[in-house]
Tab-separated table of C-alpha atoms and ligand atoms in Angstrom:
chain	number	residue	atom	x	y	z
E	201	MET	CA	139.726	-108.325	29.459
E	202	VAL	CA	138.511	-104.937	28.294
E	203	ASP	CA	140.039	-104.500	24.865
E	204	SER	CA	136.724	-104.125	23.050
E	205	LEU	CA	134.817	-102.031	25.547
E	206	PRO	CA	132.141	-99.926	23.870
E	207	ASN	CA	131.884	-96.196	24.488
E	208	ILE	CA	129.033	-95.536	26.862
E	209	ALA	CA	127.524	-92.214	27.853
E	210	ILE	CA	128.626	-90.714	31.150
E	211	VAL	CA	126.383	-91.348	34.131
E	212	GLU	CA	123.437	-89.019	34.521
E	213	LEU	CA	123.017	-89.299	38.269
E	214	THR	CA	125.645	-87.575	40.392
E	215	SER	CA	125.491	-87.410	44.163
E	216	PRO	CA	126.974	-84.333	45.893
E	217	SER	CA	128.501	-86.676	48.477
E	218	MET	CA	130.070	-88.811	45.791
E	219	ALA	CA	133.546	-90.240	46.115
E	220	THR	CA	136.535	-88.516	44.516
E	221	LEU	CA	136.747	-91.046	41.682
E	222	ALA	CA	133.180	-90.589	40.517
E	223	PRO	CA	132.736	-89.324	36.939
E	224	PRO	CA	133.221	-85.568	36.882
E	225	VAL	CA	130.809	-82.993	35.566
E	226	PRO	CA	131.829	-82.457	31.924
E	227	HIS	CA	133.784	-79.280	31.240
E	228	PRO	CA	136.053	-78.026	28.461
E	229	LEU	CA	139.353	-79.885	28.339
E	230	GLY	CA	142.648	-78.314	27.371
E	231	LEU	CA	145.001	-80.010	24.893
E	232	ARG	CA	147.083	-81.521	27.675
E	233	ASP	CA	143.961	-82.907	29.362
E	234	LEU	CA	142.750	-84.386	26.101
E	235	ASN	CA	146.119	-86.015	25.418
E	236	ARG	CA	146.095	-87.525	28.910
E	237	LEU	CA	142.568	-88.855	28.407
E	238	ARG	CA	143.455	-90.389	25.045
E	239	VAL	CA	146.503	-92.158	26.465
E	240	ILE	CA	144.518	-93.522	29.425
E	241	GLU	CA	141.704	-94.671	27.120
E	242	SER	CA	144.199	-96.391	24.851
E	243	ILE	CA	145.839	-98.245	27.747
E	244	TYR	CA	142.414	-99.112	29.170
E	245	ARG	CA	141.149	-100.589	25.908
E	246	HIS	CA	144.427	-102.341	25.087
E	247	PRO	CA	146.043	-103.476	28.339
E	248	GLY	CA	149.692	-104.416	27.898
E	249	CYS	CA	150.414	-102.031	25.027
E	250	SER	CA	153.711	-100.346	24.182
E	251	ARG	CA	154.304	-96.600	23.906
E	252	ALA	CA	154.584	-97.103	20.127
E	253	ASP	CA	151.181	-98.865	20.095
E	254	ILE	CA	149.623	-95.903	21.921
E	255	ALA	CA	151.215	-93.398	19.528
E	256	ARG	CA	149.898	-95.338	16.540
E	257	ARG	CA	146.369	-95.691	17.933
E	258	THR	CA	145.986	-92.109	19.213
E	259	GLY	CA	147.965	-90.237	16.547
E	260	LEU	CA	150.018	-88.579	19.293
E	261	SER	CA	153.804	-88.240	18.954
E	262	ARG	CA	156.066	-90.731	20.739
E	263	GLY	CA	157.403	-87.854	22.838
E	264	THR	CA	153.928	-86.792	23.998
E	265	VAL	CA	152.998	-90.381	24.829
E	266	SER	CA	156.187	-90.804	26.878
E	267	THR	CA	155.588	-87.544	28.775
E	268	VAL	CA	152.004	-88.505	29.616
E	269	ALA	CA	153.023	-92.074	30.557
E	270	GLU	CA	155.639	-90.650	32.946
E	271	GLU	CA	152.985	-88.458	34.542
E	272	LEU	CA	150.572	-91.419	34.901
E	273	GLY	CA	153.368	-93.520	36.399
E	274	ARG	CA	154.085	-90.845	39.004
E	275	ALA	CA	150.366	-90.842	39.886
E	276	HIS	CA	150.544	-94.666	40.293
E	277	LEU	CA	147.799	-95.175	37.691
E	278	ILE	CA	149.859	-97.303	35.321
E	279	HIS	CA	152.635	-99.841	35.712
E	280	GLU	CA	155.289	-101.088	33.339
E	281	HIS	CA	155.774	-104.785	32.661
E	282	ASP	CA	157.547	-107.073	30.226
E	283	ALA	CA	155.802	-108.828	27.367
E	284	PRO	CA	155.054	-112.505	27.933
E	285	ASP	CA	157.603	-114.830	26.342
E	286	ASP	CA	156.739	-115.509	22.700
E	287	PRO	CA	158.514	-118.583	21.326
E	288	LEU	CA	157.729	-117.448	17.755
E	289	ARG	CA	159.492	-114.096	18.197
E	290	PRO	CA	162.890	-114.027	16.400
E	291	ARG	CA	165.818	-113.598	18.803
E	292	SER	CA	167.473	-111.123	16.447
E	293	THR	CA	164.822	-108.412	17.004
E	294	GLY	CA	166.380	-107.387	20.328
E	295	ARG	CA	164.714	-106.672	23.624
E	296	PRO	CA	160.889	-106.451	23.399
E	297	PRO	CA	159.363	-103.080	24.341
E	298	THR	CA	158.192	-102.409	27.879
E	299	LEU	CA	154.415	-102.620	28.080
E	300	LEU	CA	151.955	-100.412	29.962
E	301	SER	CA	148.788	-101.375	31.822
E	302	LEU	CA	146.533	-99.609	34.300
E	303	VAL	CA	147.063	-100.642	37.920
E	304	PRO	CA	143.932	-102.818	38.411
E	305	GLY	CA	143.386	-101.791	42.032
E	306	THR	CA	143.351	-98.073	41.213
E	307	ALA	CA	139.559	-98.033	40.972
E	308	PHE	CA	136.608	-100.385	41.302
E	309	ALA	CA	133.023	-100.689	40.075
E	310	ILE	CA	130.012	-102.369	41.659
E	311	GLY	CA	127.747	-104.505	39.447
E	312	VAL	CA	124.266	-105.514	40.641
E	313	ASP	CA	121.955	-107.994	38.893
E	314	ILE	CA	118.354	-108.034	40.154
E	315	GLY	CA	116.281	-110.816	38.600
E	316	HIS	CA	112.786	-111.957	39.532
E	317	ARG	CA	114.129	-114.342	42.160
E	318	HIS	CA	117.716	-113.347	42.949
E	319	ILE	CA	120.182	-110.556	43.600
E	320	ARG	CA	123.819	-110.892	42.584
E	321	VAL	CA	126.491	-108.316	43.419
E	322	THR	CA	130.089	-108.099	42.262
E	323	VAL	CA	132.931	-105.681	42.884
E	324	CYS	CA	135.314	-105.540	39.898
E	325	ASP	CA	138.718	-103.942	39.561
E	326	LEU	CA	139.743	-101.842	36.550
E	327	ALA	CA	140.681	-104.967	34.594
E	328	GLY	CA	137.139	-106.293	35.043
E	329	GLU	CA	138.265	-108.996	37.466
E	330	PRO	CA	135.775	-109.636	40.292
E	331	VAL	CA	137.399	-109.149	43.703
E	332	ALA	CA	134.281	-110.042	45.726
E	333	GLU	CA	130.867	-111.462	44.865
E	334	LYS	CA	127.646	-111.955	46.833
E	335	TRP	CA	124.415	-113.699	45.902
E	336	SER	CA	121.024	-114.157	47.523
E	337	ARG	CA	117.770	-115.803	46.544
E	338	VAL	CA	114.856	-113.411	47.118
E	339	ASN	CA	111.340	-112.770	45.836
E	340	VAL	CA	111.888	-109.489	43.992
E	341	ASP	CA	108.608	-108.931	42.133
E	342	ASP	CA	106.501	-107.290	44.847
E	343	ALA	CA	109.158	-105.926	47.192
E	344	PRO	CA	111.199	-103.034	45.761
E	345	SER	CA	112.292	-101.479	49.066
E	346	GLU	CA	113.276	-104.781	50.660
E	347	THR	CA	115.097	-105.819	47.466
E	348	LEU	CA	117.081	-102.584	47.257
E	349	ASP	CA	117.908	-102.781	50.992
E	350	LEU	CA	119.241	-106.302	50.483
E	351	ALA	CA	121.218	-105.245	47.386
E	352	HIS	CA	122.764	-102.472	49.491
E	353	GLN	CA	123.675	-104.941	52.257
E	354	LEU	CA	125.240	-107.369	49.780
E	355	ALA	CA	127.237	-104.537	48.187
E	356	GLN	CA	128.529	-103.418	51.579
E	357	GLN	CA	129.515	-106.996	52.452
E	358	ALA	CA	131.361	-107.355	49.147
E	359	LEU	CA	133.157	-104.018	49.613
E	360	ASN	CA	134.200	-104.985	53.149
E	361	GLU	CA	135.407	-108.397	52.010
E	362	ALA	CA	137.497	-106.838	49.227
E	363	ALA	CA	138.659	-103.972	51.496
E	364	VAL	CA	137.547	-101.438	48.861
E	365	THR	CA	136.917	-97.938	50.229
E	366	PRO	CA	134.296	-95.460	48.950
E	367	GLY	CA	137.098	-93.277	47.596
E	368	GLN	CA	138.148	-96.079	45.229
E	369	LEU	CA	134.681	-96.529	43.706
E	370	LEU	CA	133.688	-95.300	40.268
E	371	GLY	CA	130.002	-96.051	40.821
E	372	ALA	CA	127.469	-98.864	40.621
E	373	GLY	CA	125.617	-100.357	37.659
E	374	ILE	CA	122.321	-102.222	38.068
E	375	GLY	CA	120.636	-104.629	35.675
E	376	LEU	CA	116.949	-105.076	36.535
E	377	ALA	CA	114.488	-107.626	35.100
E	378	ALA	CA	112.045	-105.056	33.733
E	379	PRO	CA	111.772	-102.388	31.036
E	380	ILE	CA	113.332	-99.112	32.200
E	381	ASP	CA	112.149	-95.756	30.843
E	382	GLN	CA	115.428	-93.996	30.075
E	383	ARG	CA	113.717	-90.592	30.220
E	384	THR	CA	112.617	-90.938	33.832
E	385	GLY	CA	114.706	-93.822	35.197
E	386	GLU	CA	111.460	-95.456	36.328
E	387	VAL	CA	110.426	-99.068	35.955
E	388	LYS	CA	107.683	-99.198	33.338
E	389	ALA	CA	106.069	-102.561	33.792
E	390	ASN	CA	102.776	-103.097	35.562
E	391	GLY	CA	102.685	-106.844	35.088
E	392	ILE	CA	106.330	-107.736	34.549
E	393	LEU	CA	107.656	-106.515	37.910
E	394	PRO	CA	104.331	-105.753	39.603
E	395	GLY	CA	105.409	-103.884	42.747
E	396	TRP	CA	108.026	-101.777	40.958
E	397	HIS	CA	105.927	-99.713	38.565
E	398	GLY	CA	106.912	-96.060	38.911
E	399	VAL	CA	109.869	-96.835	41.220
E	400	ALA	CA	113.174	-95.148	40.268
E	401	PRO	CA	115.702	-97.791	41.420
E	402	ALA	CA	118.870	-95.874	40.434
E	403	SER	CA	117.893	-92.907	42.556
E	404	GLU	CA	116.909	-95.207	45.445
E	405	MET	CA	120.219	-97.087	45.295
E	406	GLN	CA	122.170	-93.863	45.007
E	407	ASP	CA	120.616	-92.710	48.281
E	408	ARG	CA	121.620	-95.985	49.922
E	409	LEU	CA	125.162	-96.306	48.507
E	410	GLY	CA	126.136	-92.630	48.299
E	411	ILE	CA	127.771	-93.094	44.876
E	412	SER	CA	126.627	-92.587	41.301
E	413	VAL	CA	124.335	-95.340	39.999
E	414	GLN	CA	123.251	-96.329	36.491
E	415	LEU	CA	120.294	-98.581	35.764
E	416	ALA	CA	119.472	-100.693	32.718
E	417	ASN	CA	117.430	-103.723	31.748
E	418	ASP	CA	119.084	-107.006	32.769
E	419	ALA	CA	119.176	-108.469	29.249
E	420	ASP	CA	120.919	-105.284	28.073
E	421	MET	CA	123.501	-105.859	30.798
E	422	GLY	CA	123.882	-109.511	29.786
E	423	ALA	CA	124.584	-108.353	26.244
E	424	LEU	CA	127.191	-105.886	27.483
E	425	GLY	CA	128.801	-108.510	29.729
E	426	GLU	CA	129.146	-110.998	26.865
E	427	LYS	CA	130.355	-108.232	24.534
E	428	VAL	CA	133.060	-106.975	26.902
E	429	PHE	CA	134.147	-110.151	28.664
E	430	GLY	CA	132.602	-113.110	26.869
E	431	ALA	CA	131.363	-114.645	23.629
E	432	GLY	CA	130.900	-111.340	21.781
E	433	ARG	CA	134.338	-109.803	22.260
E	434	ALA	CA	135.260	-110.029	18.584
E	435	VAL	CA	131.961	-108.896	17.041
E	436	ASP	CA	130.194	-105.552	16.672
E	437	ASP	CA	126.647	-106.719	15.925
E	438	MET	CA	125.177	-109.249	18.303
E	439	ILE	CA	121.962	-110.192	20.057
E	440	TYR	CA	121.953	-111.606	23.563
E	441	ILE	CA	118.889	-113.674	24.466
E	442	ARG	CA	118.188	-114.191	28.144
E	443	LEU	CA	116.058	-117.284	28.814
E	444	SER	CA	115.450	-116.945	32.512
E	445	ALA	CA	112.460	-116.231	34.783
E	446	GLY	CA	112.119	-113.273	32.434
E	447	VAL	CA	112.817	-113.615	28.705
E	448	GLY	CA	114.383	-110.678	26.878
E	449	ALA	CA	117.059	-109.588	24.446
E	450	GLY	CA	119.949	-107.153	24.646
E	451	LEU	CA	121.254	-105.620	21.430
E	452	ILE	CA	124.787	-104.542	20.529
E	453	LEU	CA	124.760	-102.709	17.181
E	454	GLY	CA	127.848	-101.238	15.571
E	455	GLY	CA	129.792	-102.108	18.743
E	456	GLN	CA	127.448	-100.054	20.939
E	457	PRO	CA	124.563	-101.061	23.212
E	458	TYR	CA	121.217	-100.193	21.632
E	459	ARG	CA	118.253	-99.578	23.916
E	460	GLY	CA	115.816	-97.865	21.542
E	461	GLY	CA	114.257	-94.420	21.784
E	462	TYR	CA	113.084	-94.787	25.378
E	463	GLY	CA	115.034	-97.761	26.698
E	464	MET	CA	112.665	-100.598	25.873
E	465	ALA	CA	114.277	-102.212	22.835
E	466	GLY	CA	114.679	-105.990	22.937
E	467	GLU	CA	111.539	-107.005	24.846
E	468	ILE	CA	111.171	-110.202	22.828
E	469	GLY	CA	109.755	-112.092	25.818
E	470	HIS	CA	106.474	-110.355	25.085
E	471	VAL	CA	106.278	-111.039	21.370
E	472	CYS	CA	103.287	-113.269	20.544
E	473	VAL	CA	104.194	-116.762	19.317
E	474	GLN	CA	100.922	-118.546	20.197
E	475	PRO	CA	97.851	-116.343	19.550
E	476	ARG	CA	95.649	-118.801	21.499
E	477	GLY	CA	98.291	-119.573	24.114
E	478	GLN	CA	98.450	-118.814	27.834
E	479	ILE	CA	97.770	-115.383	29.286
E	480	CYS	CA	101.132	-113.750	30.050
E	481	ARG	CA	101.982	-111.685	33.085
E	482	CYS	CA	102.060	-108.625	30.782
E	483	GLY	CA	98.352	-109.182	30.089
E	484	ASN	CA	98.748	-110.340	26.492
E	485	ARG	CA	98.344	-113.916	25.286
E	486	GLY	CA	100.885	-116.441	24.018
E	487	CYS	CA	104.040	-114.346	24.595
E	488	LEU	CA	107.413	-116.049	24.021
E	489	GLU	CA	107.997	-115.954	27.792
E	490	THR	CA	104.952	-118.223	28.316
E	491	VAL	CA	106.583	-120.978	26.237
E	492	ALA	CA	110.364	-120.443	26.600
E	493	SER	CA	111.086	-119.365	30.185
E	494	PRO	CA	112.640	-122.200	32.223
E	495	VAL	CA	109.570	-122.206	34.495
E	496	ALA	CA	107.191	-122.510	31.523
E	497	VAL	CA	109.216	-125.350	30.001
E	498	THR	CA	109.470	-127.176	33.341
E	499	ARG	CA	105.706	-126.938	33.811
E	500	LEU	CA	105.203	-129.042	30.666
E	501	LEU	CA	106.737	-132.064	32.414
E	502	GLU	CA	105.050	-131.812	35.806
E	503	HIS	CA	101.963	-133.786	34.785
E	504	VAL	CA	104.241	-136.559	33.507
E	505	VAL	CA	106.386	-136.885	36.634
E	506	GLU	CA	103.342	-136.050	38.831
E	507	ARG	CA	105.251	-133.727	41.168
E	508	PRO	CA	106.377	-130.085	41.190
E	509	MET	CA	109.720	-129.628	39.440
E	510	THR	CA	112.378	-126.916	39.371
E	511	PRO	CA	114.179	-125.741	36.228
E	512	ASP	CA	117.388	-127.281	37.651
E	513	GLN	CA	115.650	-130.662	37.771
E	514	LEU	CA	114.467	-130.188	34.193
E	515	LEU	CA	118.048	-129.487	33.088
E	516	ASP	CA	119.261	-132.583	34.981
E	517	LEU	CA	116.762	-134.646	32.989
E	518	VAL	CA	117.980	-133.032	29.753
E	519	ALA	CA	121.590	-133.857	30.670
E	520	ALA	CA	120.518	-137.459	31.294
E	521	GLY	CA	118.897	-137.593	27.839
E	522	ASP	CA	115.297	-137.846	29.083
E	523	ARG	CA	113.176	-137.838	25.924
E	524	GLY	CA	110.296	-135.731	27.257
E	525	ALA	CA	112.578	-133.135	28.852
E	526	CYS	CA	114.638	-132.843	25.656
E	527	ARG	CA	111.456	-132.465	23.598
E	528	ALA	CA	110.186	-129.682	25.893
E	529	VAL	CA	113.481	-127.755	25.668
E	530	ALA	CA	113.739	-128.308	21.908
E	531	ASP	CA	110.233	-126.935	21.345
E	532	ALA	CA	111.130	-123.862	23.396
E	533	GLY	CA	114.246	-123.482	21.217
E	534	GLU	CA	112.117	-123.643	18.081
E	535	ALA	CA	109.899	-120.808	19.367
E	536	VAL	CA	112.925	-118.723	20.370
E	537	GLY	CA	114.486	-119.312	16.957
E	538	MET	CA	111.370	-118.119	15.173
E	539	VAL	CA	111.400	-114.807	17.067
E	540	VAL	CA	115.161	-114.480	16.560
E	541	SER	CA	114.670	-115.080	12.820
E	542	TRP	CA	112.648	-111.859	12.622
E	543	ILE	CA	115.493	-109.979	14.309
E	544	VAL	CA	118.012	-111.667	11.996
E	545	ASN	CA	116.091	-110.413	8.952
E	546	VAL	CA	115.827	-106.887	10.342
E	547	LEU	CA	119.263	-106.382	11.911
E	548	ASN	CA	121.538	-108.968	10.222
E	549	PRO	CA	123.613	-109.721	13.366
E	550	GLU	CA	126.881	-111.651	13.283
E	551	LEU	CA	126.215	-113.491	16.510
E	552	VAL	CA	123.324	-114.633	18.692
E	553	VAL	CA	124.367	-115.444	22.267
E	554	ILE	CA	121.959	-117.511	24.361
E	555	GLY	CA	122.086	-116.856	28.108
E	556	GLY	CA	119.923	-117.450	31.186
E	557	GLU	CA	119.371	-120.773	32.955
E	558	LEU	CA	117.913	-122.535	29.918
E	559	ALA	CA	121.206	-122.055	28.026
E	560	ALA	CA	122.505	-124.991	30.111
E	561	GLY	CA	120.390	-127.167	27.796
E	562	GLY	CA	123.284	-126.898	25.306
E	563	ASP	CA	122.709	-128.207	21.794
E	564	VAL	CA	119.332	-129.676	22.810
E	565	LEU	CA	118.246	-126.020	22.920
E	566	LEU	CA	120.667	-124.443	20.438
E	567	ASP	CA	120.152	-126.814	17.490
E	568	PRO	CA	116.385	-126.108	17.253
E	569	ILE	CA	117.131	-122.365	17.558
E	570	ARG	CA	119.586	-122.661	14.635
E	571	ALA	CA	117.136	-124.763	12.606
E	572	SER	CA	114.318	-122.319	13.230
E	573	ILE	CA	116.485	-119.362	12.150
E	574	ASP	CA	117.462	-121.290	9.016
E	575	ARG	CA	113.815	-122.025	8.263
E	576	HIS	CA	112.372	-118.559	8.881
E	577	SER	CA	115.125	-116.064	7.956
E	578	LEU	CA	116.403	-114.958	4.581
E	579	PRO	CA	118.997	-117.560	3.549
E	580	GLY	CA	121.811	-115.011	3.296
E	581	ALA	CA	121.201	-113.559	6.748
E	582	ALA	CA	120.673	-117.008	8.318
E	583	ALA	CA	123.902	-118.363	6.827
E	584	ASP	CA	125.922	-115.499	8.299
E	585	VAL	CA	124.705	-115.656	11.885
E	586	GLN	CA	126.379	-117.826	14.506
E	587	VAL	CA	124.347	-119.094	17.483
E	588	THR	CA	126.245	-119.956	20.637
E	589	ALA	CA	125.733	-120.243	24.389
E	590	GLY	CA	127.126	-117.437	26.517
E	591	VAL	CA	130.468	-118.079	28.183
E	592	LEU	CA	129.731	-116.099	31.368
E	593	GLY	CA	126.732	-118.197	32.459
E	594	ASP	CA	124.625	-116.581	35.174
E	595	ARG	CA	127.266	-113.883	35.748
E	596	ALA	CA	126.773	-112.168	32.364
E	597	GLU	CA	124.313	-109.600	33.726
E	598	VAL	CA	126.264	-108.636	36.841
E	599	LEU	CA	129.547	-108.326	34.919
E	600	GLY	CA	127.791	-106.236	32.271
E	601	ALA	CA	126.461	-103.940	34.992
E	602	ALA	CA	130.026	-103.491	36.283
E	603	ALA	CA	131.281	-102.922	32.712
E	604	LEU	CA	128.751	-100.110	32.316
E	605	ILE	CA	130.589	-98.256	35.086
E	606	LEU	CA	134.139	-99.323	34.160
E	607	ALA	CA	133.588	-97.747	30.733
E	608	GLN	CA	133.719	-94.372	32.472
E	609	SER	CA	137.019	-95.041	34.205
E	610	PRO	CA	139.351	-93.292	31.693
E	611	LEU	CA	137.578	-89.964	32.168
E	612	ALA	CA	137.456	-90.386	35.953
E	613	LEU	CA	141.170	-91.308	36.110
E	614	ALA	CA	142.143	-88.432	33.800
E	615	GLU	CA	140.236	-86.053	36.041
E	616	ARG	CA	141.971	-87.511	39.074
E	617	VAL	CA	145.402	-86.757	37.594
E	618	ARG	CA	144.286	-83.317	36.490
E	619	SER	CA	143.070	-82.354	39.938
L	1012	ZN	ZN1	103.876	-111.012	27.814
């Protein structure tokens, strides 16, 4: 699952009480240490590879690769297995090579997704497979302490359920529905997550969990989740659009997450699309979020059905082909497509992945997004970009948050063998 994992910087926050597997403080590596790290990284990025594959990808000799693999086997970090049967493989080529993979249960990462109205927690093994997941509906916007306490409780429940010990943990990643100042780790959003302005959630969660914690914007984590595990695995330049209670974008450029100079890249939910439109929670007027969040779209139908509606009910109407519901979702798609067309002209992405609840609208949403990109982008850039729904659904953000931590596993495992 992790063959295209981007390189991500090592965690900044390190607790003195941290578990043995936590990312180590960087220090000079000897040649043997570097060789070990390169072999582990190669196996991590290409699970089920042969010794010859590793030698080719790392430039190390077959002998060095075999020596390091033997050492990793003795440390129970890797296991050998046969290649799956391939009916196209000629019988005359002899026995297929033995393949190497990391032992998935060697280490684990916690992913946490904190939206405006929910918390989702997952514990993933080294292969990125969730071994326990917890979810709770909660009003996040004005209650940072209560939210972080609940996230801690859910994480503990998931760890207990999966029988994962603190010593097996690499750390925890959090995706939060607000802009994060990467210089300070603080939430920088008076209106967007009102009670959280100035709060440093990574530091707060680190105190609760006792392990290293990294924090990022939730759309950035959705982008990483789809890049590592989902629709974006084969591309290097993609935009992930989250159409949820908050609207935002996560960028993957040149195979790497891009967060801008201070961590606030991708805030397309607060780009103006209707200069005389509704006042947004950010204080501006006519932001994309006021016309394309599921709540905003649902509100358009309430005066027709003459009762309060939920976004789930809106999507049920869309699935049933209700004309008004389809029109409301299509108009939201047109607005999203116009904003995406500006990004398409500037960044020339290969892929646009639509996530968040509204993505369940399918082609009723996606076709107007495509048409709007075609209409407003340069023809060459518009012709090259694919628009698709995410394949991870509402788990993109939490899996991306776990992937943020799993990316550090080769260095942590190499350090474990070294020590
Ligand atoms: Zn706004």
